[in-house]
PDB file of C-alpha atoms and ligand atoms in Angstrom:
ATOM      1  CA  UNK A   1     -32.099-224.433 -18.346  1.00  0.00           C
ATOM      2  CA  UNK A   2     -35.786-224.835 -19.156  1.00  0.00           C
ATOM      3  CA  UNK A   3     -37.418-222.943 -21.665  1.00  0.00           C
ATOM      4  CA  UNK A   4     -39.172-220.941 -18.779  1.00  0.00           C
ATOM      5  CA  UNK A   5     -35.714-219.575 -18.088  1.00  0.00           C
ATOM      6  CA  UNK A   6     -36.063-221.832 -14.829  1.00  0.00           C
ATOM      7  CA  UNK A   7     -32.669-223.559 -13.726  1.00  0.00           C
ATOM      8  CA  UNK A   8     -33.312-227.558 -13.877  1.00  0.00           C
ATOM      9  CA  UNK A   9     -32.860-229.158 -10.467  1.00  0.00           C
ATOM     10  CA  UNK A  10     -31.747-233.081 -10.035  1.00  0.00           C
ATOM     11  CA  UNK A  11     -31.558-234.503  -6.288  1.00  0.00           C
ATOM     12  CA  UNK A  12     -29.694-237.427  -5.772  1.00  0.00           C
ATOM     13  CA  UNK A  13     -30.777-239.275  -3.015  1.00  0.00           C
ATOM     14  CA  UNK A  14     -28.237-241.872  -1.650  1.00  0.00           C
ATOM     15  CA  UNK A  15     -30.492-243.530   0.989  1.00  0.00           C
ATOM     16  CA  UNK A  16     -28.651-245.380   3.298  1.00  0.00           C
ATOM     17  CA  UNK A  17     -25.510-245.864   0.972  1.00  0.00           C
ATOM     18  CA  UNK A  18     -22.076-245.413   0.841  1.00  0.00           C
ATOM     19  CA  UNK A  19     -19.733-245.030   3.715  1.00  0.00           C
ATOM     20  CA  UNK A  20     -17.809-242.339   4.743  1.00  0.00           C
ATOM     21  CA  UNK A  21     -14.699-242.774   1.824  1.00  0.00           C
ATOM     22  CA  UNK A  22     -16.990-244.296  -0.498  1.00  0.00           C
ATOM     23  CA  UNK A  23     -19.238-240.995  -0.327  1.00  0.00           C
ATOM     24  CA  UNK A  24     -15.836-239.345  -1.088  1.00  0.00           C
ATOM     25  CA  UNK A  25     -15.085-241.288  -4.141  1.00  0.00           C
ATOM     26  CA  UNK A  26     -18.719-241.174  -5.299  1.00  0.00           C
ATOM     27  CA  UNK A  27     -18.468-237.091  -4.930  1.00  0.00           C
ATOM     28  CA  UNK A  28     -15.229-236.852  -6.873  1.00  0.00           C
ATOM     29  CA  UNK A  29     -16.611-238.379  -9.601  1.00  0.00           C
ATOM     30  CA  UNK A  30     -19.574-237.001  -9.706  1.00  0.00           C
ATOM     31  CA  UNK A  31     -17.922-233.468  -9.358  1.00  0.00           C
ATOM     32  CA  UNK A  32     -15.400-234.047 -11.990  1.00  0.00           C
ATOM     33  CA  UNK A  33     -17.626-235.002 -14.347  1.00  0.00           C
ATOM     34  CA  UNK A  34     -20.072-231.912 -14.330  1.00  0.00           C
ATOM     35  CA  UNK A  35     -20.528-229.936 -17.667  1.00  0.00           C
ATOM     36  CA  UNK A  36     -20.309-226.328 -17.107  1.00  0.00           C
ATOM     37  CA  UNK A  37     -24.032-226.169 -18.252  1.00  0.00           C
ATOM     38  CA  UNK A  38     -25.420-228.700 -16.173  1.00  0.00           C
ATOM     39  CA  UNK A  39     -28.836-228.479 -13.446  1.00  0.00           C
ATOM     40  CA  UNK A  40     -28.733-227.589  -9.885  1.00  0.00           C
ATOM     41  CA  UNK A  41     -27.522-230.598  -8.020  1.00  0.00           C
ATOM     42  CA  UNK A  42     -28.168-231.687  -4.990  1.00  0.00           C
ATOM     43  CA  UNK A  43     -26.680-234.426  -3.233  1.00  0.00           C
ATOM     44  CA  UNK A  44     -28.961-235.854  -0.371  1.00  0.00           C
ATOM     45  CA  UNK A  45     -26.564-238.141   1.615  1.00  0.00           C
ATOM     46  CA  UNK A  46     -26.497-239.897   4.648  1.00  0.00           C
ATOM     47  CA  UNK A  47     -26.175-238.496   8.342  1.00  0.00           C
ATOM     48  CA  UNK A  48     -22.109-239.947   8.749  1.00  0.00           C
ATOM     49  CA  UNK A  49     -21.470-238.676   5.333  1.00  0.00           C
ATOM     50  CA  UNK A  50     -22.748-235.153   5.574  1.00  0.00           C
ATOM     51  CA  UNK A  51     -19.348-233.161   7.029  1.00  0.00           C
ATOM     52  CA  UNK A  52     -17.003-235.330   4.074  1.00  0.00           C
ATOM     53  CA  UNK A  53     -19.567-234.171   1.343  1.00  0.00           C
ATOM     54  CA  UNK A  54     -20.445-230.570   2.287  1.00  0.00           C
ATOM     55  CA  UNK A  55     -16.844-230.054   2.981  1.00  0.00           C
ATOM     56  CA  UNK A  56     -15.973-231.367  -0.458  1.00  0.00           C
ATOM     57  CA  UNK A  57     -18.640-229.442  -2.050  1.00  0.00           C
ATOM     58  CA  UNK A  58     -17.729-226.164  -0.513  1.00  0.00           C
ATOM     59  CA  UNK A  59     -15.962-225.332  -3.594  1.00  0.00           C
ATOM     60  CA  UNK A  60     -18.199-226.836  -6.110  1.00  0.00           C
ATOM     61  CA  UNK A  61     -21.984-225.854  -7.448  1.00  0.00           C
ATOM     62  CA  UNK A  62     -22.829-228.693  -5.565  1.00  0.00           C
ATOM     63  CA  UNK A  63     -25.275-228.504  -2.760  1.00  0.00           C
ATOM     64  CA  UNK A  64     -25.739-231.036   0.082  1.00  0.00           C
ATOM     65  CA  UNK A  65     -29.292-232.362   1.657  1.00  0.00           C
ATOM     66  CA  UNK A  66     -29.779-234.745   4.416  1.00  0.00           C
ATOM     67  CA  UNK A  67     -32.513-237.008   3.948  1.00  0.00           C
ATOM     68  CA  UNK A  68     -34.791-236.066   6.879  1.00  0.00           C
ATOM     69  CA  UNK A  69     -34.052-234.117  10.243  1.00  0.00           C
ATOM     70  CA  UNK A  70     -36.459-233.520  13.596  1.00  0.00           C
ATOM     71  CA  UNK A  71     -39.398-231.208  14.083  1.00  0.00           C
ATOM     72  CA  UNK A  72     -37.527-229.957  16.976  1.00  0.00           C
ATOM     73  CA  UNK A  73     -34.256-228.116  17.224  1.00  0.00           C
ATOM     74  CA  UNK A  74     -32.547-229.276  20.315  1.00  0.00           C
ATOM     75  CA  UNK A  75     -33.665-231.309  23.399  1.00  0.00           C
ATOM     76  CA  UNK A  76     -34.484-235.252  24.870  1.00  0.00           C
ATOM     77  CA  UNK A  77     -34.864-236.952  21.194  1.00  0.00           C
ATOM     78  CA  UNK A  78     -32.508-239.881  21.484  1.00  0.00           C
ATOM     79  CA  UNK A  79     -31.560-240.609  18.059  1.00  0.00           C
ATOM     80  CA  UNK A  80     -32.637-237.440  16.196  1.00  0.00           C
ATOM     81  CA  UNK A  81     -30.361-234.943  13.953  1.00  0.00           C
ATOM     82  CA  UNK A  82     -32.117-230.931  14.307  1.00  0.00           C
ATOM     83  CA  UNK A  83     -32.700-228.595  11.061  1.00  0.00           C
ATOM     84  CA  UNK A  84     -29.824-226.431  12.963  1.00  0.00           C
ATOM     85  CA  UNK A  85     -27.448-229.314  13.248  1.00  0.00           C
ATOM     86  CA  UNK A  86     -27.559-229.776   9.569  1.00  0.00           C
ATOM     87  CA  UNK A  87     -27.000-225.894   8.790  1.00  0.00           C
ATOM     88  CA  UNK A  88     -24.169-225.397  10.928  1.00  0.00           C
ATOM     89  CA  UNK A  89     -22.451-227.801   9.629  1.00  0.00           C
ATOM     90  CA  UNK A  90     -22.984-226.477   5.647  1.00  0.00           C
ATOM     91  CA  UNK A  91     -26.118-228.412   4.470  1.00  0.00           C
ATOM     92  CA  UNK A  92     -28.483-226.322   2.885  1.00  0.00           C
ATOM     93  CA  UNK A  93     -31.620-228.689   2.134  1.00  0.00           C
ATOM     94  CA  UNK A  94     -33.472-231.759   3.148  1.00  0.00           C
ATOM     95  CA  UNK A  95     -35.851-234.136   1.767  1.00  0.00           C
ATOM     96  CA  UNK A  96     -39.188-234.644   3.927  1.00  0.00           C
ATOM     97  CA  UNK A  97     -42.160-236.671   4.051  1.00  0.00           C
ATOM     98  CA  UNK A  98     -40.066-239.218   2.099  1.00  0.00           C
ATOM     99  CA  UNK A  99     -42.434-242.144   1.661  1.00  0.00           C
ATOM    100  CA  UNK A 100     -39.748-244.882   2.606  1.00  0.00           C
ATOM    101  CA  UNK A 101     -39.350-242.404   6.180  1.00  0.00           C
ATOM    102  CA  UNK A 102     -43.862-243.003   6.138  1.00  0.00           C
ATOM    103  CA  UNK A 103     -43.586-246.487   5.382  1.00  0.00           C
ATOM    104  CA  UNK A 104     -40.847-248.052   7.610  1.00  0.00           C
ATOM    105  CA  UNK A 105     -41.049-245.210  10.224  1.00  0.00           C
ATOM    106  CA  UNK A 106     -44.234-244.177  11.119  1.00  0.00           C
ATOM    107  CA  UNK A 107     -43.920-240.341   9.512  1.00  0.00           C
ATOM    108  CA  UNK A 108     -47.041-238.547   8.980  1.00  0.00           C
ATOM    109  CA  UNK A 109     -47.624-235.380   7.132  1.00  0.00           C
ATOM    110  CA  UNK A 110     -48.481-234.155  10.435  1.00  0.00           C
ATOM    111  CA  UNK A 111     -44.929-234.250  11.611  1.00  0.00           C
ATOM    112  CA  UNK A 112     -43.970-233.482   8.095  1.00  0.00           C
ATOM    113  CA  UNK A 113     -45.638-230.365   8.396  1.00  0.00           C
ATOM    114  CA  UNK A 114     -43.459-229.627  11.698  1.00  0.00           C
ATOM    115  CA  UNK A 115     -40.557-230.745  10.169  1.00  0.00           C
ATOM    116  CA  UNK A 116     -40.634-228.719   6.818  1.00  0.00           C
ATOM    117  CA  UNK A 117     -41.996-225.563   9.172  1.00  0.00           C
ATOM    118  CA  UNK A 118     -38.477-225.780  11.736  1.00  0.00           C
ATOM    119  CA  UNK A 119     -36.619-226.582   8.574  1.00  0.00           C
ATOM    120  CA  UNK A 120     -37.541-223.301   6.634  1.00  0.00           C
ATOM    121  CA  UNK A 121     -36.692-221.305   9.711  1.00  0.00           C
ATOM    122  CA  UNK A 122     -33.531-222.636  10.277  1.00  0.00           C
ATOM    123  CA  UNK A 123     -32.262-221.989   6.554  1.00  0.00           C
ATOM    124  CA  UNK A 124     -32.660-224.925   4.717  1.00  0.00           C
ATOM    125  CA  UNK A 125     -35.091-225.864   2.096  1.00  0.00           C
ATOM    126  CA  UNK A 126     -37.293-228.325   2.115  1.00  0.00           C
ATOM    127  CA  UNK A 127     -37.607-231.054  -0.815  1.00  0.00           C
ATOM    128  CA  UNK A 128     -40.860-231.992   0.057  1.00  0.00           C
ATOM    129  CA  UNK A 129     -42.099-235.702  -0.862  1.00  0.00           C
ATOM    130  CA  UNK A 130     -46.246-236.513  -1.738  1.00  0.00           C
ATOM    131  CA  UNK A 131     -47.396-238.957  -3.839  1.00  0.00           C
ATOM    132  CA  UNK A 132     -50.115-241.625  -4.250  1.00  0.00           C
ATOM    133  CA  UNK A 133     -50.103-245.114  -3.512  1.00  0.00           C
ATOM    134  CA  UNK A 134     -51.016-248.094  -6.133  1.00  0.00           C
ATOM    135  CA  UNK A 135     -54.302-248.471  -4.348  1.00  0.00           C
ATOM    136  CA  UNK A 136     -55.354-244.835  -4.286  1.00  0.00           C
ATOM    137  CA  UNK A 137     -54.371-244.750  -8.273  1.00  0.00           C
ATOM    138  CA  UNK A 138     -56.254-247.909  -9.509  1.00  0.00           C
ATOM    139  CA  UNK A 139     -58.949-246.281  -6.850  1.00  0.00           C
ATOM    140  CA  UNK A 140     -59.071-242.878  -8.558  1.00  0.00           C
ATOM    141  CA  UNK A 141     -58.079-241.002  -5.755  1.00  0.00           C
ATOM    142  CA  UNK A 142     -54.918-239.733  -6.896  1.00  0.00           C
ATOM    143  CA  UNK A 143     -55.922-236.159  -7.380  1.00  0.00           C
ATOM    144  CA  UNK A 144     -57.730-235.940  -3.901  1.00  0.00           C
ATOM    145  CA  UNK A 145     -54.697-237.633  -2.069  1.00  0.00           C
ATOM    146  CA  UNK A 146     -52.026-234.691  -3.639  1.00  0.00           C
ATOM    147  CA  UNK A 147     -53.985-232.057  -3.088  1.00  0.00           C
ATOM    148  CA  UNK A 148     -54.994-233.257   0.622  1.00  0.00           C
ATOM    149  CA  UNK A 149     -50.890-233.730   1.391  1.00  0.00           C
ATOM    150  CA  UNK A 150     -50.473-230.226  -0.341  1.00  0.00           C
ATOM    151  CA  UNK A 151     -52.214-228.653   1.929  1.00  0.00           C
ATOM    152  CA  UNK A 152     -51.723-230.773   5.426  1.00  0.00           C
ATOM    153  CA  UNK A 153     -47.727-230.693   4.421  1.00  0.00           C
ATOM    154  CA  UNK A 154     -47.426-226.576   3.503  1.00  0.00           C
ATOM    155  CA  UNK A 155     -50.261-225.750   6.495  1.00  0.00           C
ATOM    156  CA  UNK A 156     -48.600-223.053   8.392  1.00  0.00           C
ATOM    157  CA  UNK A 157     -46.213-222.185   5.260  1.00  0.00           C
ATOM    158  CA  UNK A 158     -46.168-218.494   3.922  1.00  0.00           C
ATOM    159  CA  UNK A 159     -46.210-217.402   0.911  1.00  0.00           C
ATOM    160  CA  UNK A 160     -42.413-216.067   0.842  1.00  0.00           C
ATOM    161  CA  UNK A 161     -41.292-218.840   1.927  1.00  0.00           C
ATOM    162  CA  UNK A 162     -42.411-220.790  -0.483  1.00  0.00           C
ATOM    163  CA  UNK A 163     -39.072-219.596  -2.658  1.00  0.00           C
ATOM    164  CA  UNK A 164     -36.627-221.791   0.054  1.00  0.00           C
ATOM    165  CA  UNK A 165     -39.194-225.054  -0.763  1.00  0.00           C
ATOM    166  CA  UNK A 166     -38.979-227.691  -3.785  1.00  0.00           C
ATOM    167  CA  UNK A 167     -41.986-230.316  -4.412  1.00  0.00           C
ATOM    168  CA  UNK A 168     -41.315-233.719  -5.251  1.00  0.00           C
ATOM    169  CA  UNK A 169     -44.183-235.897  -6.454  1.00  0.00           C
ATOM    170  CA  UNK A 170     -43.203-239.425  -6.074  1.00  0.00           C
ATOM    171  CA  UNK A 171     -45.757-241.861  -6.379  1.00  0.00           C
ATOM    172  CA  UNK A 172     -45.115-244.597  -3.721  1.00  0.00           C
ATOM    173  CA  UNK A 173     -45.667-247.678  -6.205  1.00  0.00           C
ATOM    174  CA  UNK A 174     -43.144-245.610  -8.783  1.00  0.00           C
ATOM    175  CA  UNK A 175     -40.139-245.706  -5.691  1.00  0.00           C
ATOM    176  CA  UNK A 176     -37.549-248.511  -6.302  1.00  0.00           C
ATOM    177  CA  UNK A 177     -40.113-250.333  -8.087  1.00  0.00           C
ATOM    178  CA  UNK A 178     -38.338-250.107 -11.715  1.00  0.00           C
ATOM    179  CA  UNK A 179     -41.787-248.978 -12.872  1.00  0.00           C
ATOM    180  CA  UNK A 180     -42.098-245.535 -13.886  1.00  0.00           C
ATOM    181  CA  UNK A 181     -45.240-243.007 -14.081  1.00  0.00           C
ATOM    182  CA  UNK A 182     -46.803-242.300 -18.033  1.00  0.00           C
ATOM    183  CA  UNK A 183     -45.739-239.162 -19.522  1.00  0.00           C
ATOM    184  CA  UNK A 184     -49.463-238.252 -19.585  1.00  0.00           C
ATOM    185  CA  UNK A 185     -50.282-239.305 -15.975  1.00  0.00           C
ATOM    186  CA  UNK A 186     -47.180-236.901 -14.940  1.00  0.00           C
ATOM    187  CA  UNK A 187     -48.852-234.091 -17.215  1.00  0.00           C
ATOM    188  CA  UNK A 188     -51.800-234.584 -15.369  1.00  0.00           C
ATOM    189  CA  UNK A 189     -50.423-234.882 -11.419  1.00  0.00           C
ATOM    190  CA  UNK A 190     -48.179-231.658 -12.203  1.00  0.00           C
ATOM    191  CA  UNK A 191     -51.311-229.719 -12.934  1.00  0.00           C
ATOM    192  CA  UNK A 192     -53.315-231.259  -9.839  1.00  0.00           C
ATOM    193  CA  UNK A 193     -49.901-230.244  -7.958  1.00  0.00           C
ATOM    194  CA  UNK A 194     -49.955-226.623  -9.451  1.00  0.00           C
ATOM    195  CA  UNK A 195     -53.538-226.015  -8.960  1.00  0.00           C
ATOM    196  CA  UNK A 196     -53.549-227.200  -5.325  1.00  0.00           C
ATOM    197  CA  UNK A 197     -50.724-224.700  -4.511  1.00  0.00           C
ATOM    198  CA  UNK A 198     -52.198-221.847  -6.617  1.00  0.00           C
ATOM    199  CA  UNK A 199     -55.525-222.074  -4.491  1.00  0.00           C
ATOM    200  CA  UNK A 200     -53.355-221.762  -1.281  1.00  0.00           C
ATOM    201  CA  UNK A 201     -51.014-218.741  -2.513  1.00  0.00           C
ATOM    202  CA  UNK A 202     -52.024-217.598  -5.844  1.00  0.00           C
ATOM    203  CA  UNK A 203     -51.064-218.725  -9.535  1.00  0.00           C
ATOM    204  CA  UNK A 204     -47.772-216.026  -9.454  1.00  0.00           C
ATOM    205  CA  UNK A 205     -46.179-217.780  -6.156  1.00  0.00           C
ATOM    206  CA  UNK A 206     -47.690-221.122  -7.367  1.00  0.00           C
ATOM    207  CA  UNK A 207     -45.804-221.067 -10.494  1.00  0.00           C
ATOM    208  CA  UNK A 208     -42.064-220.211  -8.846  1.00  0.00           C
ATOM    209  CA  UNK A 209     -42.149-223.890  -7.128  1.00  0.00           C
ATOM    210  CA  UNK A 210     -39.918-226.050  -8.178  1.00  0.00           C
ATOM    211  CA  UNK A 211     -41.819-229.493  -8.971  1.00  0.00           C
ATOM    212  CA  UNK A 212     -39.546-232.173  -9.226  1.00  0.00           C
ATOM    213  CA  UNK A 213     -40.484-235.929 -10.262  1.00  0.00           C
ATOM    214  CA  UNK A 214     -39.213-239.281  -8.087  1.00  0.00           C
ATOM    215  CA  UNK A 215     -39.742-242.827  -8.998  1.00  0.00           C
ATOM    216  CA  UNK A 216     -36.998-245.099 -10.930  1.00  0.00           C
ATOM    217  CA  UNK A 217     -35.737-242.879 -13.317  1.00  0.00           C
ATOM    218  CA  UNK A 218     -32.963-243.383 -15.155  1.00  0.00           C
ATOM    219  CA  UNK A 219     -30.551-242.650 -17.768  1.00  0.00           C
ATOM    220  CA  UNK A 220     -33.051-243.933 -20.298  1.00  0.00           C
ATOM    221  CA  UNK A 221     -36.224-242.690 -19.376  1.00  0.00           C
ATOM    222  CA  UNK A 222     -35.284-239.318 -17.906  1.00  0.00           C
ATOM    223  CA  UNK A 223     -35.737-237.033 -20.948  1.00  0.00           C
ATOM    224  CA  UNK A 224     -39.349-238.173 -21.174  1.00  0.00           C
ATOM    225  CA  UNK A 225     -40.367-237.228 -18.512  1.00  0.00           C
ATOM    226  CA  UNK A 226     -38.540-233.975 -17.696  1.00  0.00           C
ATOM    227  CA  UNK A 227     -39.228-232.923 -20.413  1.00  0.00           C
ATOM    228  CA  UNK A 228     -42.697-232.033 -19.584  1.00  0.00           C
ATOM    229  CA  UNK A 229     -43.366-227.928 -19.117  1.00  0.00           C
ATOM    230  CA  UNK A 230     -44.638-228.284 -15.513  1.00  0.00           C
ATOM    231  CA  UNK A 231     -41.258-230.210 -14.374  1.00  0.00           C
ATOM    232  CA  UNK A 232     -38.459-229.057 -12.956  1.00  0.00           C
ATOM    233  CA  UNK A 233     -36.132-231.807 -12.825  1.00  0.00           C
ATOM    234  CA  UNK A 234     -35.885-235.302 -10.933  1.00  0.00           C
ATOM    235  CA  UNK A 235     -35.261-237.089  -7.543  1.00  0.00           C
ATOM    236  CA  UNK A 236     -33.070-239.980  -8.072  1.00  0.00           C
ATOM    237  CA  UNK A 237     -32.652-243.200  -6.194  1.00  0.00           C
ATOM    238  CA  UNK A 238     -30.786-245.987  -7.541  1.00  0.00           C
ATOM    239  CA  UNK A 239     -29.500-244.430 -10.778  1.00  0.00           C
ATOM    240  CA  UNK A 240     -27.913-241.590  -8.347  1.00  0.00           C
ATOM    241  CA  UNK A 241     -25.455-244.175  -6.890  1.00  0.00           C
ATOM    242  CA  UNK A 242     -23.346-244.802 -10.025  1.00  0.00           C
ATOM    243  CA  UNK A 243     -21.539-241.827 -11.240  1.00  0.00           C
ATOM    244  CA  UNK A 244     -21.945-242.558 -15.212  1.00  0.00           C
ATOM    245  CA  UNK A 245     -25.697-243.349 -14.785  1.00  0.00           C
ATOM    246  CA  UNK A 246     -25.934-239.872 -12.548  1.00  0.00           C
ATOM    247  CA  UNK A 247     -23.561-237.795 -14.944  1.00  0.00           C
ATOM    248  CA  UNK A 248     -25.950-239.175 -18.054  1.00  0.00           C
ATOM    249  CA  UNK A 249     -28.945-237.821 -16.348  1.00  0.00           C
ATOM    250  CA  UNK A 250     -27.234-234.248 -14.793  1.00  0.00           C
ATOM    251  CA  UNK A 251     -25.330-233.377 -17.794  1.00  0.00           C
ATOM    252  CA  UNK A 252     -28.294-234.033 -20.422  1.00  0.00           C
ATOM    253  CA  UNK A 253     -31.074-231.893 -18.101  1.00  0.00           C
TER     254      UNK A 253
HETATM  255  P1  PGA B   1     -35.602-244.559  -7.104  1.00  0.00           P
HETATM  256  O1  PGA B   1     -35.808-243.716  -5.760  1.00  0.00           O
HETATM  257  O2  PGA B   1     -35.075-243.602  -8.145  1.00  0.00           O
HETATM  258  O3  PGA B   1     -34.618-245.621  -6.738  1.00  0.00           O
HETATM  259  O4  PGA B   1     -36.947-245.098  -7.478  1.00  0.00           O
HETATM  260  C1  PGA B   1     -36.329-242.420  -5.803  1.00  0.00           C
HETATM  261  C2  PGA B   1     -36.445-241.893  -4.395  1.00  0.00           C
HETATM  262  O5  PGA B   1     -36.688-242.671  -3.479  1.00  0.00           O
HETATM  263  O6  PGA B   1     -36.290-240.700  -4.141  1.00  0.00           O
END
């Protein structure tokens, strides 16, 4: 719990790890080793693994994510999994605009902005992924770039449903890299992140979003940087795929 009174949040994000029974094994561990205490967690697996985790969270705290779905809900998309798919079968959230899913696969915040829109309406929420590249940083465009994917990623987005949607900055170099953001350049971002939402909606509504931060944390450097006001937790890559590492970083937010 923060001192806001806000409940921490921590995403795991398995990528495209872990089979079927090794998703099971990863779960049980992770489950069983939960302090009574701990964050929000959300486990963001992949597509195979989704029915074998959501139906061993069903009677846990835990909740499940996929880790992107289509901007449609049904139809002639060879390939695709729907926001409705994912509900029906007991996920409840799903990260978008995730900048490996821009890099290797095209995604703009155009069809971000479809996807997060169909994904709100069909009962999920939305972990929603901006951040700034190492060439718009050492440019000194890093404000301008959040605010712009702020606003092309919520356009269309209401104000009340703004309570089913969590923001996760992730700056693109930070990702996998090993290298993590300053505590001071994360000060700063969450307040360019904060600002851009409270001129779309209005400070009260602004305030209520869950900002989480992405980009090779782990069980060392978490505290730092979570611990900062604006924060409300983490996305985690790597360090989510080893249940010690994880249950160092869940049980300590
Ligand atoms: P990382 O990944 O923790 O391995 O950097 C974070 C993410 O991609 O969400």
């Amino acid at each position: 719990m923060k001192k806001s009174g806000k409940t921490r949040i921590i995403v795991g994000n398995w990528k495209m790890n872990k089979a079927p029974a090794e998703a099971a094994a990863l779960f049980s561990e992770i489950s069983s080793g939960l302090t009574a205490d701990c964050c929000r967690v959300i486990l963001c697996v992949p597509f195979v693994d989704l029915l074998t985790v959501a139906n061993l969270a069903a009677d846990t705290e835990i909740c499940v994510g996929a880790q992107n779905c289509h901007f449609d809900n049904e139809g002639a998309y060879t390939g695709e999994i729907s926001p409705a798919m994912l509900n029906n079968i007991g996920v409840n959230h799903v990260i978008l605009g995730h900048s490996e899913r821009r890099k290797y696969f095209g995604e703009t915040d155009e069809t971000t902005n479809k996807k997060v829109k169909l994904a709100i309406a069909s009962g999920l929420t939305p972990i929603v992924c901006v951040g700034e590249t190492l060439l718009e940083r050492d440019l000194g465009v890093t404000d301008e770039k959040i605010s712009i994917q702020i606003k092309k990623l919520l356009n269309g987005v209401l104000a009340p449903q703004l309570e089913n949607l969590i923001i996760a900055y992730e700056p693109v170099w930070a990702v996998g890299s090993g290298r993590c953001i300053d505590h001071a350049d994360l000060v700063h971002v969450c307040k360019v992140i904060r600002a851009s939402l409270s001129s779309l909606y209005g400070i009260k509504v602004a305030n209520n979003v869950p900002i989480l931060y992405g980009g090779s944390i782990n069980s060392q450097n978490f505290t730092d940087l979570l611990n900062i006001d604006d924060i409300d937790g983490g996305l985690v890559g790597g360090a989510s795929l080893v249940a010690e590492e994880f249950l160092k970083i869940v049980n300590c937010t």
